[in-house]
PDB file of C-alpha atoms and ligand atoms in Angstrom:
ATOM      1  CA  MET A   1      16.790   9.910   2.157  1.00 61.00           C
ATOM      2  CA  ALA A   2      19.681   7.473   2.482  1.00 63.00           C
ATOM      3  CA  GLU A   3      21.158   6.288  -0.786  1.00 67.00           C
ATOM      4  CA  ASN A   4      20.903   2.653  -1.842  1.00 89.00           C
ATOM      5  CA  ARG A   5      17.763   2.013   0.117  1.00 96.00           C
ATOM      6  CA  VAL A   6      15.849  -1.154  -0.711  1.00 98.00           C
ATOM      7  CA  ILE A   7      12.153  -0.429  -1.122  1.00 98.00           C
ATOM      8  CA  VAL A   8       9.314  -2.891  -1.733  1.00 98.00           C
ATOM      9  CA  VAL A   9       5.951  -1.638  -2.977  1.00 99.00           C
ATOM     10  CA  THR A  10       3.158  -4.178  -3.378  1.00 99.00           C
ATOM     11  CA  GLY A  11       0.657  -3.652  -6.179  1.00 98.00           C
ATOM     12  CA  ALA A  12       3.023  -1.248  -7.897  1.00 98.00           C
ATOM     13  CA  SER A  13       2.070  -2.015 -11.493  1.00 98.00           C
ATOM     14  CA  ARG A  14      -0.677   0.599 -11.642  1.00 98.00           C
ATOM     15  CA  GLY A  15      -2.408   3.516  -9.961  1.00 98.00           C
ATOM     16  CA  ILE A  16      -1.375   4.570  -6.477  1.00 98.00           C
ATOM     17  CA  GLY A  17       1.263   1.834  -6.161  1.00 98.00           C
ATOM     18  CA  ARG A  18       3.010   3.011  -9.312  1.00 98.00           C
ATOM     19  CA  ALA A  19       2.988   6.606  -8.081  1.00 98.00           C
ATOM     20  CA  ILE A  20       4.444   5.484  -4.727  1.00 99.00           C
ATOM     21  CA  ALA A  21       7.194   3.382  -6.317  1.00 98.00           C
ATOM     22  CA  THR A  22       8.091   6.343  -8.528  1.00 98.00           C
ATOM     23  CA  ALA A  23       7.995   8.944  -5.750  1.00 98.00           C
ATOM     24  CA  LEU A  24      10.220   6.830  -3.467  1.00 98.00           C
ATOM     25  CA  SER A  25      12.835   6.371  -6.188  1.00 97.00           C
ATOM     26  CA  GLU A  26      16.137   8.123  -5.624  1.00 96.00           C
ATOM     27  CA  PRO A  27      19.357   7.719  -7.578  1.00 96.00           C
ATOM     28  CA  GLY A  28      20.919   4.386  -6.592  1.00 96.00           C
ATOM     29  CA  CYS A  29      18.009   3.007  -4.612  1.00 97.00           C
ATOM     30  CA  ARG A  30      16.526  -0.382  -5.466  1.00 98.00           C
ATOM     31  CA  VAL A  31      12.766  -0.568  -5.859  1.00 98.00           C
ATOM     32  CA  VAL A  32      11.002  -3.913  -5.913  1.00 98.00           C
ATOM     33  CA  VAL A  33       7.869  -3.526  -8.031  1.00 98.00           C
ATOM     34  CA  ASN A  34       5.423  -6.205  -6.967  1.00 98.00           C
ATOM     35  CA  TYR A  35       2.473  -6.982  -9.209  1.00 98.00           C
ATOM     36  CA  HIS A  36       0.081  -9.841  -9.778  1.00 98.00           C
ATOM     37  CA  SER A  37      -1.479  -9.835 -13.236  1.00 98.00           C
ATOM     38  CA  SER A  38      -0.234  -6.801 -15.199  1.00 98.00           C
ATOM     39  CA  PRO A  39       3.350  -7.358 -16.412  1.00 98.00           C
ATOM     40  CA  GLU A  40       3.201  -4.672 -19.127  1.00 98.00           C
ATOM     41  CA  ALA A  41       1.978  -2.081 -16.641  1.00 98.00           C
ATOM     42  CA  ALA A  42       4.733  -3.141 -14.220  1.00 98.00           C
ATOM     43  CA  GLU A  43       7.273  -2.476 -16.996  1.00 98.00           C
ATOM     44  CA  GLU A  44       5.936   1.082 -17.239  1.00 98.00           C
ATOM     45  CA  THR A  45       6.469   1.520 -13.504  1.00 98.00           C
ATOM     46  CA  ALA A  46      10.014   0.221 -13.939  1.00 98.00           C
ATOM     47  CA  ALA A  47      10.661   2.829 -16.633  1.00 98.00           C
ATOM     48  CA  ALA A  48       9.405   5.611 -14.351  1.00 98.00           C
ATOM     49  CA  ILE A  49      11.730   4.433 -11.568  1.00 98.00           C
ATOM     50  CA  GLU A  50      14.676   4.343 -13.958  1.00 98.00           C
ATOM     51  CA  ALA A  51      13.880   7.842 -15.147  1.00 98.00           C
ATOM     52  CA  ARG A  52      14.480   9.005 -11.564  1.00 97.00           C
ATOM     53  CA  GLY A  53      17.761   7.105 -11.275  1.00 97.00           C
ATOM     54  CA  GLY A  54      16.365   4.207  -9.250  1.00 97.00           C
ATOM     55  CA  ILE A  55      16.965   0.539 -10.014  1.00 98.00           C
ATOM     56  CA  PRO A  56      13.710  -1.368 -10.530  1.00 98.00           C
ATOM     57  CA  HIS A  57      13.237  -5.083  -9.842  1.00 98.00           C
ATOM     58  CA  LEU A  58       9.978  -6.560 -11.052  1.00 98.00           C
ATOM     59  CA  ASN A  59       8.628  -9.259  -8.767  1.00 98.00           C
ATOM     60  CA  ARG A  60       5.414 -11.057  -9.555  1.00 98.00           C
ATOM     61  CA  PHE A  61       3.620 -12.688  -6.638  1.00 98.00           C
ATOM     62  CA  ASN A  62       0.190 -12.833  -5.091  1.00 98.00           C
ATOM     63  CA  VAL A  63       0.303 -11.038  -1.726  1.00 99.00           C
ATOM     64  CA  ALA A  64      -2.472 -13.304  -0.446  1.00 98.00           C
ATOM     65  CA  ASP A  65      -0.467 -16.485  -1.056  1.00 98.00           C
ATOM     66  CA  ALA A  66       1.586 -17.246   2.065  1.00 98.00           C
ATOM     67  CA  GLU A  67       4.052 -19.538   0.312  1.00 98.00           C
ATOM     68  CA  ALA A  68       4.560 -17.146  -2.619  1.00 98.00           C
ATOM     69  CA  VAL A  69       5.163 -14.233  -0.234  1.00 98.00           C
ATOM     70  CA  ARG A  70       7.669 -16.219   1.825  1.00 98.00           C
ATOM     71  CA  GLU A  71       9.603 -17.243  -1.300  1.00 98.00           C
ATOM     72  CA  ALA A  72       9.527 -13.752  -2.791  1.00 98.00           C
ATOM     73  CA  PHE A  73      10.893 -12.027   0.320  1.00 98.00           C
ATOM     74  CA  LYS A  74      13.510 -14.732   0.827  1.00 98.00           C
ATOM     75  CA  GLY A  75      14.701 -13.922  -2.681  1.00 98.00           C
ATOM     76  CA  ILE A  76      14.613 -10.157  -2.096  1.00 98.00           C
ATOM     77  CA  VAL A  77      16.654 -10.386   1.118  1.00 97.00           C
ATOM     78  CA  SER A  78      19.196 -12.737  -0.412  1.00 97.00           C
ATOM     79  CA  ALA A  79      19.588 -10.488  -3.495  1.00 97.00           C
ATOM     80  CA  HIS A  80      19.721  -7.138  -1.699  1.00 96.00           C
ATOM     81  CA  THR A  81      20.735  -8.127   1.885  1.00 95.00           C
ATOM     82  CA  ARG A  82      18.283  -5.649   3.434  1.00 96.00           C
ATOM     83  CA  ILE A  83      14.803  -4.139   3.157  1.00 98.00           C
ATOM     84  CA  ASP A  84      14.403  -0.538   4.311  1.00 98.00           C
ATOM     85  CA  VAL A  85      10.847   0.256   3.267  1.00 98.00           C
ATOM     86  CA  LEU A  86       7.731  -1.854   2.748  1.00 98.00           C
ATOM     87  CA  VAL A  87       4.600  -0.254   1.360  1.00 99.00           C
ATOM     88  CA  ASN A  88       1.556  -2.521   1.607  1.00 99.00           C
ATOM     89  CA  ASN A  89      -0.486  -1.054  -1.208  1.00 98.00           C
ATOM     90  CA  ALA A  90      -1.928  -4.022  -3.160  1.00 99.00           C
ATOM     91  CA  GLY A  91      -5.694  -3.979  -2.982  1.00 98.00           C
ATOM     92  CA  ILE A  92      -8.873  -5.077  -4.735  1.00 98.00           C
ATOM     93  CA  THR A  93     -12.609  -4.495  -4.484  1.00 98.00           C
ATOM     94  CA  ARG A  94     -15.467  -6.977  -4.893  1.00 98.00           C
ATOM     95  CA  ASP A  95     -18.437  -4.725  -4.200  1.00 97.00           C
ATOM     96  CA  ASN A  96     -21.858  -6.057  -3.335  1.00 98.00           C
ATOM     97  CA  LEU A  97     -24.642  -5.283  -0.901  1.00 98.00           C
ATOM     98  CA  LEU A  98     -24.324  -7.245   2.329  1.00 98.00           C
ATOM     99  CA  ALA A  99     -27.488  -9.243   1.649  1.00 98.00           C
ATOM    100  CA  LEU A 100     -26.030 -10.432  -1.654  1.00 98.00           C
ATOM    101  CA  MET A 101     -22.363 -10.712  -0.809  1.00 98.00           C
ATOM    102  CA  LYS A 102     -20.854 -14.099  -1.488  1.00 98.00           C
ATOM    103  CA  PRO A 103     -18.367 -15.545   1.001  1.00 98.00           C
ATOM    104  CA  SER A 104     -15.903 -15.698  -1.913  1.00 98.00           C
ATOM    105  CA  GLU A 105     -16.222 -11.898  -2.372  1.00 98.00           C
ATOM    106  CA  TRP A 106     -15.603 -11.370   1.327  1.00 99.00           C
ATOM    107  CA  ASP A 107     -12.619 -13.741   1.341  1.00 98.00           C
ATOM    108  CA  ALA A 108     -10.986 -12.312  -1.792  1.00 98.00           C
ATOM    109  CA  VAL A 109     -10.974  -8.771  -0.378  1.00 99.00           C
ATOM    110  CA  LEU A 110      -9.899  -9.729   3.147  1.00 99.00           C
ATOM    111  CA  ASP A 111      -7.211 -12.065   1.798  1.00 99.00           C
ATOM    112  CA  THR A 112      -5.627  -9.508  -0.518  1.00 98.00           C
ATOM    113  CA  ASN A 113      -6.143  -6.273   1.408  1.00 98.00           C
ATOM    114  CA  LEU A 114      -5.595  -7.435   4.998  1.00 99.00           C
ATOM    115  CA  LYS A 115      -3.955 -10.849   5.068  1.00 99.00           C
ATOM    116  CA  GLY A 116      -1.651  -9.750   2.251  1.00 99.00           C
ATOM    117  CA  ALA A 117      -0.379  -6.872   4.398  1.00 99.00           C
ATOM    118  CA  PHE A 118       0.103  -9.263   7.327  1.00 99.00           C
ATOM    119  CA  LEU A 119       2.071 -11.752   5.235  1.00 99.00           C
ATOM    120  CA  CYS A 120       4.344  -9.125   3.653  1.00 99.00           C
ATOM    121  CA  SER A 121       4.921  -7.321   6.971  1.00 99.00           C
ATOM    122  CA  GLN A 122       5.773 -10.556   8.727  1.00 98.00           C
ATOM    123  CA  ALA A 123       8.258 -11.331   5.962  1.00 98.00           C
ATOM    124  CA  VAL A 124      10.155  -8.034   6.439  1.00 98.00           C
ATOM    125  CA  VAL A 125      10.105  -7.853  10.223  1.00 98.00           C
ATOM    126  CA  LYS A 126      13.125 -10.079  10.864  1.00 97.00           C
ATOM    127  CA  PRO A 127      15.454  -8.364   8.379  1.00 97.00           C
ATOM    128  CA  MET A 128      14.281  -4.939   9.612  1.00 98.00           C
ATOM    129  CA  MET A 129      14.834  -5.924  13.270  1.00 98.00           C
ATOM    130  CA  ARG A 130      18.309  -7.224  12.420  1.00 97.00           C
ATOM    131  CA  GLN A 131      19.265  -3.976  10.689  1.00 96.00           C
ATOM    132  CA  ARG A 132      17.515  -1.913  13.408  1.00 97.00           C
ATOM    133  CA  TYR A 133      15.812   0.201  10.803  1.00 98.00           C
ATOM    134  CA  GLY A 134      12.571  -0.006   8.910  1.00 98.00           C
ATOM    135  CA  ARG A 135       9.628   1.884   7.523  1.00 98.00           C
ATOM    136  CA  ILE A 136       6.309   0.146   6.918  1.00 99.00           C
ATOM    137  CA  VAL A 137       3.455   2.114   5.363  1.00 99.00           C
ATOM    138  CA  ASN A 138       0.020   0.563   4.876  1.00 99.00           C
ATOM    139  CA  VAL A 139      -2.414   1.975   2.343  1.00 99.00           C
ATOM    140  CA  THR A 140      -5.826   1.909   3.958  1.00 98.00           C
ATOM    141  CA  SER A 141      -8.859   4.001   2.928  1.00 98.00           C
ATOM    142  CA  VAL A 142     -11.297   6.633   4.118  1.00 98.00           C
ATOM    143  CA  VAL A 143     -13.960   3.918   4.031  1.00 98.00           C
ATOM    144  CA  GLY A 144     -12.128   2.104   6.831  1.00 98.00           C
ATOM    145  CA  PHE A 145     -13.289   5.069   8.961  1.00 98.00           C
ATOM    146  CA  ILE A 146     -16.666   6.032   7.552  1.00 98.00           C
ATOM    147  CA  GLY A 147     -17.816   2.819   5.812  1.00 98.00           C
ATOM    148  CA  ASN A 148     -19.432   2.633   2.400  1.00 96.00           C
ATOM    149  CA  ALA A 149     -22.638   0.942   1.288  1.00 96.00           C
ATOM    150  CA  GLY A 150     -21.762  -1.958  -0.993  1.00 96.00           C
ATOM    151  CA  GLN A 151     -18.297  -2.302   0.504  1.00 97.00           C
ATOM    152  CA  CYS A 152     -18.712  -4.188   3.796  1.00 98.00           C
ATOM    153  CA  ASN A 153     -15.804  -6.454   2.855  1.00 98.00           C
ATOM    154  CA  TYR A 154     -13.503  -3.631   1.737  1.00 98.00           C
ATOM    155  CA  SER A 155     -14.417  -1.372   4.692  1.00 98.00           C
ATOM    156  CA  ALA A 156     -13.728  -4.210   7.139  1.00 99.00           C
ATOM    157  CA  ALA A 157     -10.364  -4.958   5.532  1.00 99.00           C
ATOM    158  CA  LYS A 158      -9.311  -1.304   5.550  1.00 98.00           C
ATOM    159  CA  ALA A 159     -10.449  -0.767   9.161  1.00 98.00           C
ATOM    160  CA  GLY A 160      -8.594  -3.947  10.103  1.00 99.00           C
ATOM    161  CA  LEU A 161      -5.471  -2.560   8.491  1.00 98.00           C
ATOM    162  CA  ILE A 162      -5.597   0.418  10.860  1.00 98.00           C
ATOM    163  CA  GLY A 163      -5.671  -1.798  13.973  1.00 98.00           C
ATOM    164  CA  PHE A 164      -2.919  -3.908  12.464  1.00 99.00           C
ATOM    165  CA  THR A 165      -0.834  -0.763  11.845  1.00 99.00           C
ATOM    166  CA  ARG A 166      -1.149   0.385  15.453  1.00 98.00           C
ATOM    167  CA  ALA A 167      -0.394  -3.007  17.011  1.00 98.00           C
ATOM    168  CA  MET A 168       2.664  -3.432  14.797  1.00 98.00           C
ATOM    169  CA  ALA A 169       3.792   0.102  15.604  1.00 99.00           C
ATOM    170  CA  ARG A 170       3.815  -0.716  19.317  1.00 98.00           C
ATOM    171  CA  GLU A 171       5.735  -3.953  18.747  1.00 98.00           C
ATOM    172  CA  LEU A 172       8.405  -2.518  16.499  1.00 98.00           C
ATOM    173  CA  ILE A 173       9.311   1.053  17.452  1.00 98.00           C
ATOM    174  CA  SER A 174      11.911  -0.140  19.990  1.00 98.00           C
ATOM    175  CA  ARG A 175      13.835  -1.527  16.997  1.00 98.00           C
ATOM    176  CA  ASN A 176      13.634   1.771  15.129  1.00 98.00           C
ATOM    177  CA  ILE A 177      10.932   0.482  12.810  1.00 98.00           C
ATOM    178  CA  THR A 178       7.985   2.797  12.268  1.00 98.00           C
ATOM    179  CA  VAL A 179       4.606   1.595  11.038  1.00 99.00           C
ATOM    180  CA  ASN A 180       2.051   4.056   9.720  1.00 99.00           C
ATOM    181  CA  ALA A 181      -0.874   4.211   7.337  1.00 99.00           C
ATOM    182  CA  VAL A 182      -2.100   6.513   4.624  1.00 99.00           C
ATOM    183  CA  ALA A 183      -5.856   6.722   4.064  1.00 98.00           C
ATOM    184  CA  PRO A 184      -6.734   8.011   0.591  1.00 98.00           C
ATOM    185  CA  GLY A 185     -10.181   9.377  -0.139  1.00 98.00           C
ATOM    186  CA  TYR A 186     -11.420   9.327  -3.734  1.00 98.00           C
ATOM    187  CA  ILE A 187      -8.473   8.912  -6.083  1.00 98.00           C
ATOM    188  CA  GLU A 188      -8.857   8.443  -9.832  1.00 95.00           C
ATOM    189  CA  THR A 189      -7.351   5.092 -10.799  1.00 97.00           C
ATOM    190  CA  ASP A 190      -8.488   1.878 -12.484  1.00 96.00           C
ATOM    191  CA  MET A 191     -10.169   0.997  -9.170  1.00 96.00           C
ATOM    192  CA  THR A 192     -12.584   3.925  -9.356  1.00 95.00           C
ATOM    193  CA  VAL A 193     -12.815   4.511 -13.107  1.00 93.00           C
ATOM    194  CA  HIS A 194     -15.988   2.454 -13.557  1.00 91.00           C
ATOM    195  CA  MET A 195     -17.977   4.354 -10.941  1.00 91.00           C
ATOM    196  CA  PRO A 196     -21.317   5.440 -12.427  1.00 91.00           C
ATOM    197  CA  GLU A 197     -21.413   9.160 -13.259  1.00 94.00           C
ATOM    198  CA  LYS A 198     -24.236   9.837 -10.765  1.00 93.00           C
ATOM    199  CA  ALA A 199     -22.312   8.201  -7.912  1.00 91.00           C
ATOM    200  CA  ARG A 200     -19.207  10.163  -8.881  1.00 94.00           C
ATOM    201  CA  GLU A 201     -21.085  13.478  -8.848  1.00 95.00           C
ATOM    202  CA  SER A 202     -22.624  12.698  -5.460  1.00 93.00           C
ATOM    203  CA  LEU A 203     -19.226  11.708  -4.064  1.00 94.00           C
ATOM    204  CA  LEU A 204     -17.661  14.953  -5.252  1.00 97.00           C
ATOM    205  CA  THR A 205     -20.271  16.930  -3.305  1.00 97.00           C
ATOM    206  CA  GLN A 206     -18.905  15.315  -0.114  1.00 96.00           C
ATOM    207  CA  ILE A 207     -15.347  16.488  -0.793  1.00 98.00           C
ATOM    208  CA  PRO A 208     -14.646  20.049   0.408  1.00 98.00           C
ATOM    209  CA  ALA A 209     -11.758  20.297  -2.067  1.00 98.00           C
ATOM    210  CA  GLY A 210     -14.343  19.773  -4.826  1.00 97.00           C
ATOM    211  CA  ARG A 211     -12.216  17.316  -6.771  1.00 97.00           C
ATOM    212  CA  SER A 212     -10.777  13.814  -6.646  1.00 97.00           C
ATOM    213  CA  GLY A 213      -7.175  13.303  -5.594  1.00 98.00           C
ATOM    214  CA  THR A 214      -4.277  12.047  -7.664  1.00 98.00           C
ATOM    215  CA  PRO A 215      -2.091   8.993  -7.018  1.00 98.00           C
ATOM    216  CA  GLU A 216       0.852  11.398  -6.734  1.00 98.00           C
ATOM    217  CA  GLU A 217      -0.835  13.223  -3.838  1.00 98.00           C
ATOM    218  CA  VAL A 218      -1.122   9.911  -1.963  1.00 98.00           C
ATOM    219  CA  ALA A 219       2.480   9.066  -2.833  1.00 99.00           C
ATOM    220  CA  SER A 220       3.737  12.321  -1.263  1.00 98.00           C
ATOM    221  CA  ALA A 221       2.351  11.288   2.121  1.00 99.00           C
ATOM    222  CA  VAL A 222       3.894   7.820   1.805  1.00 98.00           C
ATOM    223  CA  ARG A 223       7.206   9.383   0.848  1.00 98.00           C
ATOM    224  CA  PHE A 224       7.185  11.514   3.991  1.00 98.00           C
ATOM    225  CA  LEU A 225       6.287   8.599   6.288  1.00 98.00           C
ATOM    226  CA  SER A 226       9.064   6.491   4.787  1.00 98.00           C
ATOM    227  CA  SER A 227      11.687   9.229   5.188  1.00 97.00           C
ATOM    228  CA  ASN A 228      14.131   9.772   8.037  1.00 95.00           C
ATOM    229  CA  GLU A 229      12.266  12.993   8.890  1.00 97.00           C
ATOM    230  CA  ALA A 230       9.352  10.839  10.096  1.00 98.00           C
ATOM    231  CA  ALA A 231      11.469   8.823  12.577  1.00 98.00           C
ATOM    232  CA  TYR A 232       9.318   9.796  15.591  1.00 98.00           C
ATOM    233  CA  ILE A 233       5.980   9.190  13.904  1.00 98.00           C
ATOM    234  CA  THR A 234       4.490   5.740  14.359  1.00 99.00           C
ATOM    235  CA  GLY A 235       1.025   4.189  14.573  1.00 98.00           C
ATOM    236  CA  GLN A 236      -0.492   7.164  12.753  1.00 98.00           C
ATOM    237  CA  VAL A 237      -2.819   7.575   9.822  1.00 98.00           C
ATOM    238  CA  ILE A 238      -2.410  10.432   7.356  1.00 98.00           C
ATOM    239  CA  HIS A 239      -5.666  11.204   5.576  1.00 98.00           C
ATOM    240  CA  VAL A 240      -5.296  12.254   1.942  1.00 98.00           C
ATOM    241  CA  ASN A 241      -8.870  13.041   1.037  1.00 98.00           C
ATOM    242  CA  GLY A 242      -9.441  16.724   0.272  1.00 98.00           C
ATOM    243  CA  GLY A 243     -11.308  17.174   3.553  1.00 98.00           C
ATOM    244  CA  MET A 244     -13.836  14.384   2.928  1.00 98.00           C
ATOM    245  CA  PHE A 245     -13.218  13.026   6.437  1.00 98.00           C
ATOM    246  CA  MET A 246     -11.193  14.605   9.231  1.00 97.00           C
ATOM    247  CA  GLY A 247     -10.051  11.987  11.720  1.00 83.00           C
TER     248      GLY A 247
HETATM  249  P1  NAP B   1      -5.623  -0.232  -8.872  1.00 83.08           P
HETATM  250  O1  NAP B   1      -5.354   0.844  -9.852  1.00 83.08           O
HETATM  251  O2  NAP B   1      -6.737  -1.190  -9.117  1.00 83.08           O
HETATM  252  O3  NAP B   1      -4.265  -1.050  -8.619  1.00 83.08           O
HETATM  253  C1  NAP B   1      -4.258  -2.148  -7.752  1.00 83.08           C
HETATM  254  C2  NAP B   1      -2.860  -2.702  -7.691  1.00 83.08           C
HETATM  255  O4  NAP B   1      -2.857  -3.812  -6.771  1.00 83.08           O
HETATM  256  C3  NAP B   1      -2.368  -3.225  -9.021  1.00 83.08           C
HETATM  257  O5  NAP B   1      -1.005  -2.905  -9.166  1.00 83.08           O
HETATM  258  C4  NAP B   1      -2.538  -4.744  -8.877  1.00 83.08           C
HETATM  259  O6  NAP B   1      -1.586  -5.494  -9.608  1.00 83.08           O
HETATM  260  C5  NAP B   1      -2.269  -4.919  -7.407  1.00 83.08           C
HETATM  261  N1  NAP B   1      -2.816  -6.165  -6.874  1.00 83.08           N
HETATM  262  C6  NAP B   1      -4.113  -6.531  -6.785  1.00 83.08           C
HETATM  263  N2  NAP B   1      -4.213  -7.750  -6.243  1.00 83.08           N
HETATM  264  C7  NAP B   1      -2.955  -8.166  -5.975  1.00 83.08           C
HETATM  265  C8  NAP B   1      -2.402  -9.333  -5.388  1.00 83.08           C
HETATM  266  N3  NAP B   1      -3.189 -10.340  -4.969  1.00 83.08           N
HETATM  267  N4  NAP B   1      -1.051  -9.428  -5.270  1.00 83.08           N
HETATM  268  C9  NAP B   1      -0.258  -8.415  -5.686  1.00 83.08           C
HETATM  269  N5  NAP B   1      -0.723  -7.276  -6.240  1.00 83.08           N
HETATM  270  C10 NAP B   1      -2.060  -7.152  -6.378  1.00 83.08           C
HETATM  271  O7  NAP B   1      -5.946   0.398  -7.432  1.00 83.08           O
HETATM  272  P2  NAP B   1      -5.471   1.748  -6.734  1.00 83.08           P
HETATM  273  O8  NAP B   1      -6.609   2.686  -6.781  1.00 83.08           O
HETATM  274  O9  NAP B   1      -4.145   2.171  -7.240  1.00 83.08           O
HETATM  275  O10 NAP B   1      -5.362   1.225  -5.244  1.00 83.08           O
HETATM  276  C11 NAP B   1      -4.123   1.048  -4.563  1.00 83.08           C
HETATM  277  C12 NAP B   1      -4.423   0.942  -3.074  1.00 83.08           C
HETATM  278  O11 NAP B   1      -5.045   2.154  -2.648  1.00 83.08           O
HETATM  279  C13 NAP B   1      -5.386  -0.181  -2.707  1.00 83.08           C
HETATM  280  O12 NAP B   1      -5.008  -0.757  -1.484  1.00 83.08           O
HETATM  281  C14 NAP B   1      -6.704   0.536  -2.562  1.00 83.08           C
HETATM  282  O13 NAP B   1      -7.580  -0.154  -1.717  1.00 83.08           O
HETATM  283  C15 NAP B   1      -6.230   1.842  -1.959  1.00 83.08           C
HETATM  284  N6  NAP B   1      -7.185   2.956  -2.102  1.00 83.08           N
HETATM  285  C16 NAP B   1      -7.572   3.397  -3.329  1.00 83.08           C
HETATM  286  C17 NAP B   1      -8.465   4.461  -3.413  1.00 83.08           C
HETATM  287  C18 NAP B   1      -8.954   5.031  -4.722  1.00 83.08           C
HETATM  288  O14 NAP B   1      -9.840   5.892  -4.706  1.00 83.08           O
HETATM  289  N7  NAP B   1      -8.397   4.622  -5.857  1.00 83.08           N
HETATM  290  C19 NAP B   1      -8.969   5.046  -2.239  1.00 83.08           C
HETATM  291  C20 NAP B   1      -8.552   4.562  -1.019  1.00 83.08           C
HETATM  292  C21 NAP B   1      -7.650   3.517  -0.957  1.00 83.08           C
HETATM  293  P3  NAP B   1      -1.934  -6.242 -11.017  1.00 83.08           P
HETATM  294  O15 NAP B   1      -2.591  -5.242 -11.894  1.00 83.08           O
HETATM  295  O16 NAP B   1      -0.583  -6.670 -11.502  1.00 83.08           O
HETATM  296  O17 NAP B   1      -2.815  -7.388 -10.656  1.00 83.08           O
END
């Protein structure tokens, strides 16, 4: 990887985002750690980046807030002059059965998981086109492919992210900007920790690997897609799911 790269990871205070921000850290590179409500956790991510020789920059903003995103990226570009990698990782769930789902639950998930990726991608496109280099990686989910009862909102957002990835890939490859997605299966993080034991056991039976994945295993795929070795790969989805779904 080139030295001094400028990397932005959304939702990097915890879980998969923290593992990605850490895995992408190289000596001398600058890593913008976006978070929304967990400053102490974001500090822990910063420490992990520093331990690998990277230079962390904490940046609190809500990815679903168009004005906040615009301001944040304006600040990032003026401080660092470039952005080499954007990882759209920030995500939430608001699970409910369709019959009971409130419009606010639908909106919250679509706004953060899909519109947030749109807003952040739009904010990096101009600087990336100017520098004729860029790597955008979107964190989608296996449920964007196979669906999940109780997650109509989340499944729709994650499936939408795949179409968004492919359309962007076609628009941007002529400027040497690749756009890809990583689709994790069942990964143990705060997002999945409250799953009832019965549901967890039943889920594990659907995973040929017989275990959940780790945030670090997702981060490895993101690291590859954001490297120079992946220059000819665009519009693709790498599944990191222990065989749960083979696309
Ligand atoms: P997590 O542990 O709950 O972490 C979510 C992260 O997103 C946190 O850093 C959180 O920041 C951030 N975030 C949430 N809303 C935000 C907003 N509006 N603006 C900025 N940041 C925001 O979840 P995770 O499991 O690591 O999930 C990371 C990504 O992987 C998500 O896109 C998720 O959908 C996807 N994924 C997860 C799994 C899984 O099994 N865990 C499977 C497939 C896909 P704060 O804490 O600071 O608010």
